[in-house]
Coordinates of C-alpha atoms in Angstrom, one line a residue:
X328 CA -5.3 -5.4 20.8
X329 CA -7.1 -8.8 19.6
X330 CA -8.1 -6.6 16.7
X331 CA -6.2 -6.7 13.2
X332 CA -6.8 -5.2 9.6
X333 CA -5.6 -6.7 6.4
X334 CA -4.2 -4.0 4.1
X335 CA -3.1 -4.9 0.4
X336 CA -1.9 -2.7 -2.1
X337 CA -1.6 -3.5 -6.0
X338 CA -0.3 -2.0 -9.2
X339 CA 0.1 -2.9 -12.7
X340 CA 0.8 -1.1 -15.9
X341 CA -3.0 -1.5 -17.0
X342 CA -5.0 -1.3 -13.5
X343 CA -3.4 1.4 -11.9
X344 CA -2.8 1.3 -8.1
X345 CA -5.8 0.0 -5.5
X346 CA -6.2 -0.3 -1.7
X347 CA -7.8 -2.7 -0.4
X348 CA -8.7 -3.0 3.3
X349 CA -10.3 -6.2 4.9
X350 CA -10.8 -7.3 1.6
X351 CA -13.0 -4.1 -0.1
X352 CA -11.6 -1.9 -2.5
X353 CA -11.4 1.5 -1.1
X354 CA -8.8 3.5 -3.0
X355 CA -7.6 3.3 -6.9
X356 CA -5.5 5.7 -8.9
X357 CA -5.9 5.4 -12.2
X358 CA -2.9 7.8 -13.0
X359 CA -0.3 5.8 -11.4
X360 CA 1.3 4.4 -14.5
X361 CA 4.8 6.0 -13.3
X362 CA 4.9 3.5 -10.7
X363 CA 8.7 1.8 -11.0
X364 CA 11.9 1.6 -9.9
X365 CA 14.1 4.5 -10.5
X366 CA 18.0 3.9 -11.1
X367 CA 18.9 6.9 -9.4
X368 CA 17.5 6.9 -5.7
X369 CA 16.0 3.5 -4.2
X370 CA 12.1 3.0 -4.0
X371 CA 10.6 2.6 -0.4
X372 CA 7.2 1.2 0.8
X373 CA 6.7 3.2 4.1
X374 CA 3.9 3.0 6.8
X375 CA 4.1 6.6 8.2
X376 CA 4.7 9.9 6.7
X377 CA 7.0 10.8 4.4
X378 CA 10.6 9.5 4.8
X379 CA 12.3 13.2 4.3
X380 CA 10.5 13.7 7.7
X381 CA 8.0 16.1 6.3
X382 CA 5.4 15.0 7.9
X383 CA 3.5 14.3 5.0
X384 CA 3.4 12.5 1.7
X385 CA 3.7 14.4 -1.5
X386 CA 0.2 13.3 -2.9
X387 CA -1.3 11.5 0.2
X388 CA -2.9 12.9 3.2
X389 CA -1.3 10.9 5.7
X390 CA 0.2 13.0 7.9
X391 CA 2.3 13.3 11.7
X392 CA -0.8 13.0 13.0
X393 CA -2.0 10.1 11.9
X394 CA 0.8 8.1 11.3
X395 CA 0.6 3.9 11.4
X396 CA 0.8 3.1 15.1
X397 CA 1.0 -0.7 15.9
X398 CA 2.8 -3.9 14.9
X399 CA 3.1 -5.8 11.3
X400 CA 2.4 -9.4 11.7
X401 CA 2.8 -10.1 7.8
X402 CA 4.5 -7.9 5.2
X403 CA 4.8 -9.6 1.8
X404 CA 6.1 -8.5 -2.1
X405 CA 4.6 -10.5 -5.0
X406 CA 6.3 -10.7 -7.9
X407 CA 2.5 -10.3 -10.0
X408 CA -0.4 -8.4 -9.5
X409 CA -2.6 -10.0 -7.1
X410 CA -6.6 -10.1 -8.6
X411 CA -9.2 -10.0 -6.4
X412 CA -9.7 -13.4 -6.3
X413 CA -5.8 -13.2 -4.6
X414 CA -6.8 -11.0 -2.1
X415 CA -10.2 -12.2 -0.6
X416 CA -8.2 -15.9 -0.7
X417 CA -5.1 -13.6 1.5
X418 CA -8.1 -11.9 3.4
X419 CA -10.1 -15.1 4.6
X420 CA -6.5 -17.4 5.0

Protein backbone atom coordinates (compact mmCIF):
# COMPACT_ATOMS: atom_id res chain seq x y z
CA UNK A 1 0.00 0.00 0.00
CA UNK A 2 1.35 3.63 -0.98
CA UNK A 3 -0.39 4.61 2.15
CA UNK A 4 1.55 5.13 5.60
CA UNK A 5 0.60 6.59 9.26
CA UNK A 6 3.05 8.15 11.59
CA UNK A 7 2.36 6.96 15.14
CA UNK A 8 4.38 8.54 18.24
CA UNK A 9 4.00 7.88 21.64
CA UNK A 10 5.41 9.99 24.69
CA UNK A 11 5.75 9.96 28.38
CA UNK A 12 7.15 11.95 31.04
CA UNK A 13 6.90 12.12 34.75
CA UNK A 14 4.75 15.52 34.43
CA UNK A 15 2.71 15.00 31.05
CA UNK A 16 1.59 11.56 31.35
CA UNK A 17 1.49 9.33 28.31
CA UNK A 18 -0.02 10.75 24.65
CA UNK A 19 -0.71 9.22 21.19
CA UNK A 20 -0.23 10.96 18.55
CA UNK A 21 -1.28 9.91 15.00
CA UNK A 22 -0.30 11.88 11.75
CA UNK A 23 0.65 14.42 13.92
CA UNK A 24 -2.85 15.08 16.22
CA UNK A 25 -3.14 14.21 19.62
CA UNK A 26 -5.64 11.46 20.03
CA UNK A 27 -5.01 9.60 23.26
CA UNK A 28 -3.41 10.94 26.79
CA UNK A 29 -3.41 9.20 30.17
CA UNK A 30 -2.91 11.35 32.73
CA UNK A 31 -2.43 8.39 35.32
CA UNK A 32 0.50 6.97 33.78
CA UNK A 33 3.05 8.18 36.18
CA UNK A 34 4.16 4.32 36.95
CA UNK A 35 5.61 4.28 33.62
CA UNK A 36 9.44 2.76 34.16
CA UNK A 37 11.58 0.15 34.00
CA UNK A 38 11.05 -2.57 36.43
CA UNK A 39 14.24 -4.64 37.80
CA UNK A 40 12.51 -7.68 37.92
CA UNK A 41 10.97 -8.60 34.43
CA UNK A 42 12.09 -6.48 31.18
CA UNK A 43 9.77 -3.72 29.73
CA UNK A 44 8.50 -4.33 26.04
CA UNK A 45 6.95 -1.90 23.48
CA UNK A 46 4.68 -4.31 21.43
CA UNK A 47 2.52 -3.63 18.26
CA UNK A 48 -0.19 -6.36 18.75
CA UNK A 49 -1.90 -7.78 21.65
CA UNK A 50 -0.59 -8.68 24.67
CA UNK A 51 2.70 -10.64 24.79
CA UNK A 52 1.29 -13.49 27.32
CA UNK A 53 -0.78 -14.27 24.17
CA UNK A 54 -4.00 -13.16 25.74
CA UNK A 55 -5.25 -11.59 23.13
CA UNK A 56 -5.65 -8.48 24.78
CA UNK A 57 -3.84 -5.73 26.70
CA UNK A 58 -4.46 -5.36 30.38
CA UNK A 59 -5.86 -1.67 30.10
CA UNK A 60 -6.15 -1.31 26.25
CA UNK A 61 -8.61 -2.52 23.87
CA UNK A 62 -6.49 -3.77 21.29
CA UNK A 63 -7.37 -7.09 20.80
CA UNK A 64 -6.72 -10.53 18.27
CA UNK A 65 -8.83 -8.90 16.22
CA UNK A 66 -7.40 -6.02 15.46
CA UNK A 67 -3.97 -6.54 15.94
CA UNK A 68 -1.16 -4.23 13.86
CA UNK A 69 -0.99 -5.79 10.36
CA UNK A 70 1.74 -4.33 8.14
CA UNK A 71 5.39 -3.29 7.92
CA UNK A 72 7.52 -0.69 10.28
CA UNK A 73 9.61 1.50 8.04
CA UNK A 74 10.93 3.55 11.18
CA UNK A 75 10.89 2.60 14.87
CA UNK A 76 12.85 5.00 17.04
CA UNK A 77 13.61 5.56 21.20
CA UNK A 78 14.45 9.08 22.33
CA UNK A 79 16.22 9.48 25.26
CA UNK A 80 13.68 12.88 26.11
CA UNK A 81 10.30 13.61 25.78
CA UNK A 82 9.55 14.77 22.38
CA UNK A 83 7.15 18.28 22.53
CA UNK A 84 4.92 18.83 19.98
CA UNK A 85 7.07 20.97 18.19
CA UNK A 86 9.19 17.36 17.94
CA UNK A 87 6.57 15.60 16.51
CA UNK A 88 4.89 17.77 13.71
CA UNK A 89 8.91 18.39 12.72
CA UNK A 90 9.06 14.06 12.76
CA UNK A 91 5.46 14.18 11.09
CA UNK A 92 6.24 16.63 8.09
CA UNK A 93 10.32 15.22 7.70
Amino acid sequence: SPFWTHIVQTWNSTNDLRLYIDNILVASLSSATTFRASGIMPNYVTLASSLLGSGSCLAGAIDVTSSFTGSVDNFRICSRELSAIDVCTLYIS
